[in-house]
Coordinates of C-alpha atoms in Angstrom, one line a residue:
Chain E
M1 CA 16.3 -17.0 25.8
V2 CA 17.0 -14.2 23.3
F3 CA 13.7 -13.9 21.5
V4 CA 10.1 -14.2 22.6
L5 CA 7.2 -14.4 20.1
F6 CA 3.8 -13.6 21.4
S7 CA 0.9 -14.6 19.1
N8 CA -2.7 -15.6 19.0
N9 CA -2.2 -16.8 15.4
P10 CA -2.8 -20.6 15.2
L11 CA -0.3 -20.8 12.3
M12 CA 2.5 -19.8 14.6
R13 CA 1.8 -22.9 16.8
V14 CA 2.7 -25.3 14.0
L15 CA 5.9 -23.5 12.9
R16 CA 9.2 -24.2 14.5
F17 CA 11.2 -21.5 16.2
P18 CA 14.2 -23.3 17.6
G19 CA 15.5 -21.8 20.9
W20 CA 12.8 -19.2 21.0
E21 CA 10.3 -18.7 23.7
L22 CA 6.7 -18.8 22.5
G23 CA 3.9 -17.1 24.3
L24 CA 0.9 -18.4 22.5
T25 CA -2.2 -16.8 23.8
P26 CA -5.6 -18.3 22.8
V27 CA -7.5 -15.1 23.1
S28 CA -7.3 -11.7 21.6
S29 CA -4.8 -9.5 19.8
L30 CA -5.1 -7.1 22.7
D31 CA -3.8 -9.8 25.0
V32 CA -0.8 -10.2 22.7
L33 CA 0.0 -6.5 23.1
L34 CA -0.4 -6.6 26.8
A35 CA 2.0 -9.5 27.1
G36 CA 4.4 -7.6 24.9
R37 CA 4.1 -4.5 27.1
N38 CA 4.9 -6.6 30.2
R39 CA 8.2 -7.7 28.6
V40 CA 9.0 -4.2 27.5
H41 CA 8.7 -3.2 31.2
A42 CA 11.1 -6.1 32.0
G43 CA 13.7 -4.6 29.7
W44 CA 12.9 -6.3 26.4
Q45 CA 12.7 -4.4 23.1
L46 CA 10.3 -4.6 20.2
L47 CA 11.8 -5.7 16.9
H48 CA 9.0 -4.3 14.8
H49 CA 6.1 -1.9 15.1
P50 CA 3.3 -3.3 17.3
L51 CA 0.6 -2.0 14.9
Y52 CA -0.2 -3.4 11.6
G53 CA 0.0 -1.3 8.5
N54 CA -3.6 -0.9 7.3
Y55 CA -5.6 -3.0 9.7
R56 CA -7.4 -1.8 12.7
P57 CA -8.2 -3.9 15.7
H58 CA -11.7 -4.8 14.4
Q59 CA -10.3 -5.9 11.0
Q60 CA -7.6 -8.4 12.0
P61 CA -8.2 -10.8 14.9
Y62 CA -4.6 -12.0 15.0
R63 CA -1.5 -10.3 16.1
S64 CA 2.1 -11.5 16.6
L65 CA 4.7 -9.6 18.5
L66 CA 8.4 -10.4 18.4
L67 CA 10.7 -9.0 21.2
Q68 CA 14.3 -9.4 22.0
N69 CA 16.0 -9.5 25.3
S70 CA 17.9 -6.2 25.3
T71 CA 20.7 -7.6 27.5
A72 CA 21.5 -10.0 24.7
S73 CA 20.9 -7.5 22.0
T74 CA 22.9 -7.7 18.8
I75 CA 20.3 -5.9 16.7
Q76 CA 20.2 -2.2 17.6
A77 CA 16.7 -1.6 16.5
N78 CA 16.3 1.5 18.5
T79 CA 18.5 4.5 19.0
Q80 CA 17.9 4.1 22.7
A81 CA 18.6 0.4 22.9
T82 CA 19.6 -0.4 26.4
T83 CA 22.6 -2.3 27.6
Q84 CA 21.7 -2.7 31.2
Q85 CA 19.4 -5.4 32.4
A86 CA 15.8 -4.4 33.1
Q87 CA 16.4 -0.9 31.8
V88 CA 13.2 0.0 29.9
N89 CA 13.7 0.7 26.2
L90 CA 11.7 3.9 25.9
T91 CA 11.1 3.7 22.2
S92 CA 9.6 0.2 22.6
L93 CA 7.5 1.5 25.5
H94 CA 6.3 4.5 23.6
L95 CA 5.2 2.4 20.6
V96 CA 3.5 -0.4 22.6
E97 CA 1.7 2.2 24.7
E98 CA 0.5 4.0 21.6
A99 CA -0.7 0.8 20.1
L100 CA -2.5 -0.2 23.3
G101 CA -4.1 3.2 23.3
I102 CA -5.7 2.3 20.0
Y103 CA -6.6 -1.3 20.9
Q104 CA -8.1 -0.3 24.3
T105 CA -10.4 2.3 22.8
A106 CA -11.5 0.6 19.6
P107 CA -13.5 -2.6 19.1
V108 CA -11.3 -5.6 18.9
L109 CA -12.3 -8.5 16.7
L110 CA -12.0 -11.8 18.4
P111 CA -11.3 -15.0 16.4
H112 CA -14.5 -16.7 17.4
Q113 CA -16.5 -13.7 16.0
A114 CA -15.3 -14.3 12.4
P115 CA -16.0 -17.0 9.8
H116 CA -13.4 -19.7 9.2
S117 CA -12.4 -18.6 5.7
F118 CA -11.8 -15.0 7.0
L119 CA -9.7 -16.3 9.9
R120 CA -7.6 -18.4 7.5
D121 CA -6.8 -15.3 5.4
C122 CA -6.1 -13.2 8.5
A123 CA -3.8 -15.8 9.9
T124 CA -1.9 -16.0 6.6
I125 CA -1.5 -12.3 6.4
D126 CA -0.3 -12.0 10.0
L127 CA 2.3 -14.6 9.1
E128 CA 3.3 -12.8 5.9
L129 CA 3.7 -9.5 7.6
M130 CA 5.9 -11.1 10.3
R131 CA 8.3 -12.7 7.8
L132 CA 10.7 -9.7 7.8
P133 CA 11.0 -9.4 11.6
L134 CA 11.2 -13.1 12.0
A135 CA 13.9 -13.3 9.3
Q136 CA 15.9 -10.4 10.8
A137 CA 15.8 -12.4 14.1
G138 CA 17.4 -15.3 12.3
W139 CA 14.3 -17.4 11.7
A140 CA 15.0 -19.6 8.7
E141 CA 11.4 -20.4 7.9
L142 CA 11.7 -23.9 9.4
G143 CA 8.4 -25.5 9.1
L144 CA 7.4 -23.7 6.0
E145 CA 9.2 -26.0 3.5
G146 CA 5.9 -27.3 2.3
G147 CA 4.3 -23.8 2.1
I148 CA 1.9 -22.3 4.6
P149 CA 0.7 -25.0 7.0
P150 CA -3.0 -26.0 7.2
F151 CA -5.0 -23.6 9.2
L152 CA -6.6 -25.3 12.2
P153 CA -8.0 -22.8 14.6
D154 CA -9.3 -25.5 16.9
T155 CA -5.8 -26.6 17.7
L156 CA -5.3 -23.3 19.6
L157 CA -6.3 -24.6 22.9
P158 CA -6.7 -22.5 26.0
C159 CA -3.3 -21.8 27.4
T160 CA -2.8 -23.1 30.9
G161 CA 1.0 -23.5 31.0
G162 CA 3.8 -21.2 31.7
N163 CA 4.0 -20.0 28.1
C164 CA 0.8 -18.0 28.4
E165 CA 1.6 -14.6 29.7
A166 CA -1.5 -12.7 28.5
Chain P
M1 CA 16.0 13.9 -18.4
K2 CA 13.2 15.2 -20.7
L3 CA 9.9 13.4 -21.1
E4 CA 6.9 14.2 -23.3
L5 CA 3.5 12.8 -22.4
H6 CA 1.5 12.5 -25.5
K7 CA -2.1 12.4 -24.2
A8 CA -4.9 11.1 -26.4
P9 CA -8.3 11.5 -24.7
V10 CA -10.7 8.6 -24.2
R11 CA -14.3 9.6 -23.7
S12 CA -15.9 6.2 -24.2
L13 CA -15.3 2.5 -24.6
R14 CA -16.8 -0.3 -26.7
F15 CA -15.8 -3.7 -27.9
G16 CA -15.0 -4.1 -31.6
P17 CA -13.0 -6.2 -34.1
Q18 CA -9.8 -4.3 -33.6
T19 CA -8.3 -2.5 -30.7
T20 CA -7.9 1.1 -31.7
L21 CA -8.8 4.7 -30.9
E22 CA -11.5 6.2 -33.0
N23 CA -12.8 9.7 -32.4
D24 CA -11.9 9.5 -28.7
V25 CA -13.6 6.1 -28.4
L26 CA -11.4 3.3 -27.3
V27 CA -12.5 0.2 -29.2
I28 CA -11.3 -3.0 -27.7
N29 CA -11.0 -6.5 -29.2
Q30 CA -12.2 -8.4 -26.2
Q31 CA -11.1 -11.8 -27.4
E32 CA -7.6 -10.6 -28.3
L33 CA -7.1 -9.0 -24.9
Q34 CA -8.4 -12.0 -23.1
A35 CA -6.2 -14.4 -25.1
L36 CA -3.2 -12.2 -24.3
L37 CA -3.9 -12.2 -20.6
L38 CA -4.5 -15.9 -20.5
E39 CA -1.1 -16.5 -21.8
D40 CA -0.1 -16.4 -18.1
P41 CA -0.4 -20.0 -17.1
R42 CA -1.2 -19.0 -13.5
L43 CA -4.6 -17.6 -14.6
A44 CA -7.6 -19.9 -14.7
A45 CA -10.0 -17.3 -16.2
V46 CA -10.2 -13.7 -17.1
T47 CA -13.2 -11.5 -17.9
V48 CA -13.2 -8.1 -19.6
D49 CA -16.0 -5.7 -18.9
L50 CA -16.5 -2.0 -19.5
A51 CA -17.8 0.7 -17.1
H52 CA -18.5 4.3 -17.9
P53 CA -19.0 7.3 -15.6
G54 CA -22.7 7.6 -14.6
E55 CA -23.6 4.0 -15.2
S56 CA -25.3 2.0 -12.4
I57 CA -22.3 -0.3 -11.9
R58 CA -20.4 -1.3 -8.8
I59 CA -16.9 -2.7 -9.2
M60 CA -15.4 -4.7 -6.3
P61 CA -13.0 -5.9 -5.0
V62 CA -10.6 -3.7 -7.0
K63 CA -6.9 -4.6 -6.7
D64 CA -5.1 -2.1 -8.9
A65 CA -5.8 0.7 -11.3
V66 CA -3.4 1.3 -14.2
E67 CA -3.4 4.1 -16.8
P68 CA -2.7 2.7 -20.3
R69 CA 0.7 4.0 -21.4
C70 CA 3.5 2.9 -23.8
K71 CA 6.7 4.4 -25.0
L72 CA 6.9 6.2 -28.3
S73 CA 10.6 6.9 -28.0
G74 CA 13.3 7.1 -25.4
G75 CA 14.3 3.5 -25.1
N76 CA 13.0 0.7 -23.0
E77 CA 9.2 0.4 -22.2
V78 CA 6.9 1.6 -19.5
F79 CA 6.7 -0.4 -16.2
P80 CA 10.4 -1.3 -16.2
G81 CA 11.2 -4.6 -14.6
F82 CA 7.7 -5.9 -15.5
I83 CA 6.7 -4.9 -19.1
G84 CA 9.9 -3.1 -20.0
G85 CA 13.4 -4.2 -19.2
V86 CA 15.3 -2.8 -16.3
E87 CA 17.0 0.0 -18.2
T88 CA 16.2 3.6 -17.1
V89 CA 13.0 5.1 -18.3
G90 CA 11.7 8.7 -17.9
Q91 CA 13.0 10.2 -21.2
G92 CA 11.8 10.5 -24.7
A93 CA 8.0 10.3 -25.4
T94 CA 5.3 8.3 -23.8
F95 CA 1.8 7.7 -25.2
V96 CA -1.1 8.0 -22.8
L97 CA -4.7 7.0 -23.1
E98 CA -6.0 9.7 -20.9
G99 CA -9.4 9.0 -19.4
A100 CA -9.1 5.3 -19.6
T101 CA -8.2 3.0 -16.6
V102 CA -7.6 -0.7 -16.3
L103 CA -9.1 -1.9 -13.1
T104 CA -8.2 -5.4 -11.9
T105 CA -10.6 -7.3 -9.7
G106 CA -10.7 -10.7 -8.1
R107 CA -10.4 -12.3 -4.7
L108 CA -7.1 -12.9 -3.1
V109 CA -7.6 -12.6 0.6
A110 CA -9.9 -10.8 3.0
P111 CA -9.8 -8.2 4.3
Q112 CA -8.4 -6.2 1.4
E113 CA -9.2 -4.2 -1.6
G114 CA -11.9 -1.7 -2.5
I115 CA -15.1 -0.5 -4.2
V116 CA -15.6 1.7 -7.3
D117 CA -19.2 2.9 -7.8
M118 CA -19.7 4.5 -11.2
S119 CA -22.7 6.5 -10.0
G120 CA -24.5 7.4 -6.8
P121 CA -23.1 8.8 -3.6
G122 CA -20.1 6.5 -3.6
A123 CA -19.0 7.8 -7.0
A124 CA -18.3 11.2 -5.4
Y125 CA -15.5 9.7 -3.3
T126 CA -13.5 7.8 -5.9
P127 CA -11.6 9.4 -8.7
F128 CA -12.1 6.2 -10.8
S129 CA -15.8 6.9 -11.2
S130 CA -14.8 9.6 -13.6
T131 CA -12.7 7.5 -15.9
C132 CA -13.7 5.0 -18.6
N133 CA -12.8 1.7 -17.0
I134 CA -11.7 -1.6 -18.5
V135 CA -12.5 -4.0 -15.8
L136 CA -10.6 -7.3 -15.6
G137 CA -12.1 -10.1 -13.5
L138 CA -9.2 -12.3 -12.6
T139 CA -9.3 -15.9 -11.3
P140 CA -5.9 -17.4 -10.5
R141 CA -5.6 -21.1 -10.7
E142 CA -6.3 -22.9 -7.4
D143 CA -2.9 -24.6 -7.3
V144 CA -0.9 -21.4 -7.4
T145 CA 0.4 -19.9 -4.1
L146 CA -0.9 -16.7 -2.8
H147 CA 2.3 -15.0 -3.7
E148 CA 2.0 -16.2 -7.3
A149 CA -1.7 -15.2 -7.4
E150 CA -0.8 -11.7 -6.3
A151 CA 2.0 -11.4 -8.8
T152 CA -0.3 -12.7 -11.6
C153 CA -3.0 -10.1 -10.8
R154 CA -0.4 -7.3 -10.7
M155 CA 1.2 -8.3 -14.0
V156 CA -2.1 -8.8 -15.8
G157 CA -3.1 -5.2 -15.1
L158 CA 0.2 -3.8 -16.4
K159 CA 0.0 -6.1 -19.5
A160 CA -3.5 -5.0 -20.4
A161 CA -2.7 -1.3 -19.9
H162 CA 0.4 -1.6 -22.1
Y163 CA -1.5 -3.6 -24.7
L164 CA -4.2 -1.0 -25.0
A165 CA -1.8 1.9 -25.4
C166 CA 0.4 0.0 -27.9
R167 CA -2.6 -0.7 -30.1
C168 CA -3.6 3.0 -30.2
K169 CA -0.2 4.7 -30.2
A170 CA -0.6 5.8 -33.9
A171 CA -3.4 8.1 -32.8
K172 CA -2.7 11.8 -32.7
A173 CA -2.4 13.1 -29.2
A174 CA -4.6 16.0 -28.3
R175 CA -1.9 17.6 -26.2
V176 CA 1.7 17.1 -25.2
E177 CA 3.0 17.7 -21.7
H178 CA 6.6 18.4 -21.3
Y179 CA 8.6 17.6 -18.2
A180 CA 12.3 18.0 -17.6
F181 CA 14.6 17.0 -14.8
P182 CA 18.0 18.5 -15.1
P183 CA 21.3 17.1 -13.9
L184 CA 21.9 17.9 -10.2
A185 CA 24.7 20.3 -10.8
E186 CA 22.4 22.3 -13.0
A187 CA 19.4 22.0 -10.7
M188 CA 21.4 23.2 -7.7
A189 CA 22.4 26.4 -9.5
A190 CA 19.0 27.1 -11.0
H191 CA 16.6 29.6 -9.6
P192 CA 18.8 31.4 -7.1
G193 CA 16.7 32.9 -4.4
L194 CA 14.1 30.3 -4.5
P195 CA 14.0 27.6 -1.7
K196 CA 15.2 24.2 -2.8
V197 CA 12.5 21.6 -2.1
A198 CA 12.5 17.8 -2.3
Y199 CA 9.7 15.3 -2.2
I200 CA 10.1 12.3 0.2
Y201 CA 7.8 9.7 -1.3
M202 CA 6.9 6.9 1.1
L203 CA 6.1 3.5 -0.3
Q204 CA 4.2 0.7 1.3
S205 CA 6.6 -2.2 1.8
Q206 CA 5.5 -4.5 4.6
G207 CA 4.9 -7.9 3.0
L208 CA 2.5 -9.8 0.8
L209 CA -0.3 -7.5 -0.5
H210 CA 1.4 -4.6 1.3
D211 CA 4.3 -4.0 -1.1
T212 CA 5.5 -1.7 -3.8
W213 CA 8.0 -2.3 -6.6
V214 CA 10.6 0.0 -8.0
Y215 CA 12.1 -1.0 -11.4
G216 CA 10.9 -4.5 -10.5
V217 CA 12.6 -4.6 -7.1
D218 CA 10.7 -5.1 -3.9
A219 CA 10.8 -1.7 -2.1
K220 CA 11.3 -3.3 1.3
K221 CA 14.7 -4.6 0.1
T222 CA 15.9 -1.2 -1.0
L223 CA 17.5 1.8 0.7
P224 CA 16.0 5.2 0.0
T225 CA 17.1 6.5 -3.4
L226 CA 16.9 9.5 -5.7
I227 CA 14.7 9.2 -8.7
S228 CA 13.6 11.5 -11.5
P229 CA 9.9 12.3 -11.4
T230 CA 9.8 11.5 -15.1
E231 CA 10.8 7.9 -14.3
I232 CA 7.8 7.6 -12.0
M233 CA 5.6 8.9 -14.9
D234 CA 6.9 6.0 -17.0
G235 CA 5.8 3.4 -14.4
A236 CA 9.0 2.9 -12.5
V237 CA 6.9 2.6 -9.3
I238 CA 4.3 -0.2 -9.3
S239 CA 1.7 -1.0 -6.7
G240 CA 1.9 -4.5 -5.3
N241 CA -0.5 -3.9 -2.6
C242 CA -4.2 -4.5 -2.1
V243 CA -4.3 -2.9 1.3
S244 CA -6.6 -0.3 2.5
A245 CA -8.5 0.8 -0.6
C246 CA -9.0 4.5 0.4
D247 CA -5.3 5.2 1.0
K248 CA -3.3 2.8 -1.1
N249 CA -1.3 4.3 -3.9
N250 CA -2.4 2.2 -6.9
T251 CA -0.2 2.2 -10.0
Y252 CA -2.4 4.8 -11.7
V253 CA -1.8 7.2 -8.8
H254 CA 1.9 6.7 -9.0
Q255 CA 1.8 7.4 -12.8
N256 CA -0.2 10.6 -12.1
N257 CA 1.2 11.7 -8.7
P258 CA -0.4 15.0 -8.0
I259 CA 2.3 16.1 -5.5
I260 CA 4.9 15.8 -8.3
K261 CA 2.6 17.8 -10.6
A262 CA 2.1 20.5 -8.0
L263 CA 5.8 20.7 -7.3
Y264 CA 6.4 21.0 -11.1
A265 CA 3.8 23.7 -11.3
R266 CA 5.5 25.8 -8.7
H267 CA 9.0 25.0 -9.9
G268 CA 10.9 28.2 -10.9
K269 CA 8.2 30.4 -9.5
E270 CA 7.9 29.7 -5.8
I271 CA 10.4 26.9 -5.3
N272 CA 13.3 25.0 -6.9
F273 CA 12.1 21.4 -7.1
V274 CA 15.3 19.5 -6.9
G275 CA 14.4 15.9 -6.5
V276 CA 12.3 12.9 -5.4
I277 CA 13.5 10.6 -2.7
L278 CA 11.8 7.2 -2.7
T279 CA 11.7 5.6 0.7
N280 CA 9.9 2.6 2.2
E281 CA 7.6 1.7 5.1
N282 CA 9.0 -1.6 6.5
V283 CA 7.7 -3.3 9.6
T284 CA 10.9 -3.6 11.6
L285 CA 12.0 -0.8 13.8
A286 CA 15.6 -1.2 12.5
D287 CA 14.4 -0.6 9.0
K288 CA 12.2 2.3 10.0
Q289 CA 15.2 4.0 11.7
R290 CA 17.6 3.2 8.8
S291 CA 15.3 4.3 6.0
S292 CA 14.2 7.6 7.7
S293 CA 17.8 8.5 8.5
Y294 CA 18.9 7.6 4.9
A295 CA 16.1 9.5 3.3
V296 CA 16.8 12.6 5.3
K297 CA 20.5 12.2 4.6
L298 CA 19.7 12.3 0.9
A299 CA 17.6 15.4 1.4
S300 CA 20.4 17.1 3.3
M301 CA 22.9 16.2 0.6
L302 CA 20.6 18.0 -1.8
G303 CA 20.8 21.0 0.4
V304 CA 17.0 21.5 0.5
T305 CA 15.3 23.8 2.9
A306 CA 12.0 22.1 2.7
A307 CA 10.5 18.7 1.9
V308 CA 7.0 17.4 1.2
I309 CA 6.5 14.0 2.7
S310 CA 3.7 11.7 1.7
E311 CA 2.5 8.6 3.5
E312 CA 0.9 5.4 2.2
G313 CA -1.5 3.5 4.4
F314 CA -2.0 3.9 8.1
G315 CA -1.1 2.3 11.4
N316 CA 2.6 1.6 11.6
P317 CA 3.4 3.7 8.6
D318 CA 2.4 6.6 10.8
A319 CA 5.7 5.9 12.7
D320 CA 7.7 6.2 9.4
L321 CA 6.0 9.5 8.7
V322 CA 6.8 10.9 12.1
L323 CA 10.4 9.6 12.0
N324 CA 10.9 11.3 8.6
C325 CA 9.4 14.5 9.9
V326 CA 11.4 14.6 13.1
K327 CA 14.7 13.8 11.5
A328 CA 14.2 16.3 8.7
E329 CA 13.2 19.1 11.0
S330 CA 16.2 18.2 13.2
A331 CA 18.3 18.6 10.1
G332 CA 16.9 22.0 9.5
I333 CA 14.6 20.9 6.7
K334 CA 11.0 22.3 7.0
T335 CA 8.4 19.6 6.3
V336 CA 4.9 19.4 5.0
L337 CA 3.2 16.0 5.7
V338 CA 0.4 14.5 3.6
T339 CA -1.6 11.8 5.3
D340 CA -5.2 10.8 6.1
E341 CA -7.0 10.1 9.3
Y342 CA -8.7 7.3 11.2
A343 CA -10.4 9.4 13.7
G344 CA -13.5 7.3 14.3
A345 CA -16.9 7.6 12.6
N346 CA -17.5 10.9 14.4
G347 CA -14.0 12.2 13.8
A348 CA -13.4 12.6 17.6
S349 CA -10.7 10.0 18.1
Q350 CA -7.0 10.1 17.7
S351 CA -6.3 10.5 14.0
L352 CA -2.8 9.0 13.7
A353 CA -1.1 6.2 15.6
D354 CA 1.9 8.5 16.2
S355 CA 2.6 12.2 16.3
C356 CA 5.3 14.7 17.0
P357 CA 5.5 18.4 17.9
E358 CA 7.6 19.0 14.8
G359 CA 4.7 18.1 12.5
T360 CA 3.2 21.6 12.3
A361 CA 2.3 21.5 8.6
V362 CA 0.0 18.6 7.9
V363 CA -2.4 18.1 5.0
T364 CA -5.1 15.5 5.6
A365 CA -6.9 13.7 2.8
G366 CA -9.9 13.0 5.0
N367 CA -11.3 10.7 7.7
A368 CA -11.4 7.1 6.4
N369 CA -13.7 6.1 9.3
A370 CA -16.6 8.2 8.1
T371 CA -19.4 5.9 7.0
I372 CA -21.5 5.9 3.9
V373 CA -24.4 3.9 2.6
L374 CA -24.0 2.8 -1.0
P375 CA -27.3 2.1 -2.7
P376 CA -27.7 -1.1 -4.8
M377 CA -26.4 -0.9 -8.4
A378 CA -28.0 -2.4 -11.4
K379 CA -24.8 -4.3 -12.2
V380 CA -21.9 -5.6 -10.1
L381 CA -18.6 -6.4 -11.7
G382 CA -16.8 -8.7 -9.2
D383 CA -18.1 -10.2 -6.0
P384 CA -20.5 -8.1 -3.8
A385 CA -20.2 -10.7 -1.0
Q386 CA -16.8 -9.3 -0.3
A387 CA -18.4 -6.3 1.3
D388 CA -18.6 -8.2 4.5
V389 CA -14.9 -8.8 4.6
I390 CA -13.5 -5.9 2.7
A391 CA -11.3 -3.4 4.6
G392 CA -13.8 -0.7 5.6
G393 CA -16.7 -3.1 5.7
F394 CA -17.9 -5.3 8.5
F395 CA -19.9 -8.4 9.0
G396 CA -23.4 -7.3 7.9
S397 CA -22.2 -4.6 5.5
L398 CA -24.0 -6.1 2.6
R399 CA -27.8 -5.8 2.9
A400 CA -30.4 -8.0 1.2
D401 CA -31.3 -5.3 -1.3
G402 CA -27.7 -5.0 -2.5
S403 CA -26.9 -1.8 -0.7
M404 CA -24.1 -1.7 1.7
E405 CA -22.9 0.4 4.6
V406 CA -19.1 0.9 4.7
E407 CA -16.5 3.3 5.9
L408 CA -14.8 5.5 3.3
Q409 CA -11.9 3.1 3.8
A410 CA -13.6 0.7 1.4
I411 CA -13.8 3.1 -1.5
L412 CA -10.8 3.2 -3.8
G413 CA -8.8 6.3 -3.4
A414 CA -11.3 8.1 -1.1
T415 CA -8.6 9.4 1.2
N416 CA -5.6 9.0 -1.0
E417 CA -2.5 10.4 0.7
L418 CA -1.0 11.8 -2.5
G419 CA -4.1 14.0 -2.8
F420 CA -5.4 11.9 -5.7
N421 CA -8.9 12.0 -4.3
K422 CA -12.2 14.0 -4.4
I423 CA -12.3 15.2 -0.8
G424 CA -10.9 18.6 -0.4
A425 CA -11.2 21.9 1.4
Y426 CA -11.3 25.3 0.0
T427 CA -10.6 28.7 1.6
I428 CA -13.6 30.9 1.2

């Protein structure tokens, strides 16, 4: 598995990411970051910055995080990209820890705390802001041929399987 | 490149039978302007309202602010790639309706956008409480995509600003500002003994509603590039973002970038201002590394000893700011950073998401987390219900009496990171 996408965005559940591992967490954006940090410690590297531009944790309930297995890396996203298995990518670690420092000290908006129309907008924006990293990882927008899929927050069931790392 | 800005003052607005400038009053043919804007088939409706400084008016949610300008000479038109063609701008003469602003409003998504109060305590925080505002209420058709709706709102603001300036360009300018940007060979040899300084101008470029356009090109798809400051005055850089209202660089701010003006003011006296380097703020780490390296490479090629670096937005753009700073300092280029802070309501929390020991000269535009209560206004242009979902608001922001408690983040331009804001500090 080369890529893993962690997300609590329900829109990500209905999109197709052939060959990728999906870690769909039903809970908070903080859980997404924690899942990402665990992978960074296991030698994976972030493909994009773990913080949004212009949203704080209480303003955007969704977060998606795309990581690549450094041992299979072809995208040298960081100057300190590792080549040895399980060697921690220090740039990724720094960024995810800085992000966690913000998420763990600020109020975090949970999806069930916001109205449906607000969630739909936030899910859409999360997807839009992930387009570039997803595209750079080779995602061909499969599943988006008909536009952004219907937003069905209730379809995001509690994760009980092996895909849920948060 | 030489550019003249022919500035005609606007001290008041009113509707009338013909769009023209009469004794500093901008008279607007409301029907003609509406009809022009409704030529865009993606728009379902557009309203045109007027707002003056001191009036009890709240405008929200504001998407973009644009200063009315059009070319008098020099080829092409303002806003290249949108109103004008894609040929180079920044030379000749440009007509400016100084004191007038086109503000676009309408709902795209939440949480986005901002508030302009024309009076009361909120007015003290936004520069657009001091301008005479032509407020466009935009309703895109329901069947257009979000991308199309954003593009429509962006285009309509530019179109209205250009229309107003064109209709008035026969008016005599009260003053003419002259700007020159010499060829590099000449600039390099000029003012021996003064330090060469460049401006690294960071542009938001992260995705829908978080984008900037340069000559009509999405900035996220560009490498850092050199540009003449006069091109920027002619609208080569356009805001495509409705992000965090306090620290987004709307189009008006790009047209009137105060950092560029300050560098010009010191040019030939304290410094040799040799260029502007546009760079982006993409989300991927590869792009952040590439753009920061390339921007600093351009600065090094110019042989500058110092650079001013301005940020747009907050959060992951803080990483771009730090990368630009570290790489420039490592290349022997002294830096001054311009940013704002999200330090919590009491100012005690971490201000930026990233930092570096090399960043020893930092200008802050203020703490966006500071809260303010905005009293009710007699008139609201737009939709006050957006207060609950606007960036800087929270569920419960809007009170029954029409007042609202928000962070400064919600107020347009309150902590603008180009310094186009009203918060400041003075040495006493």
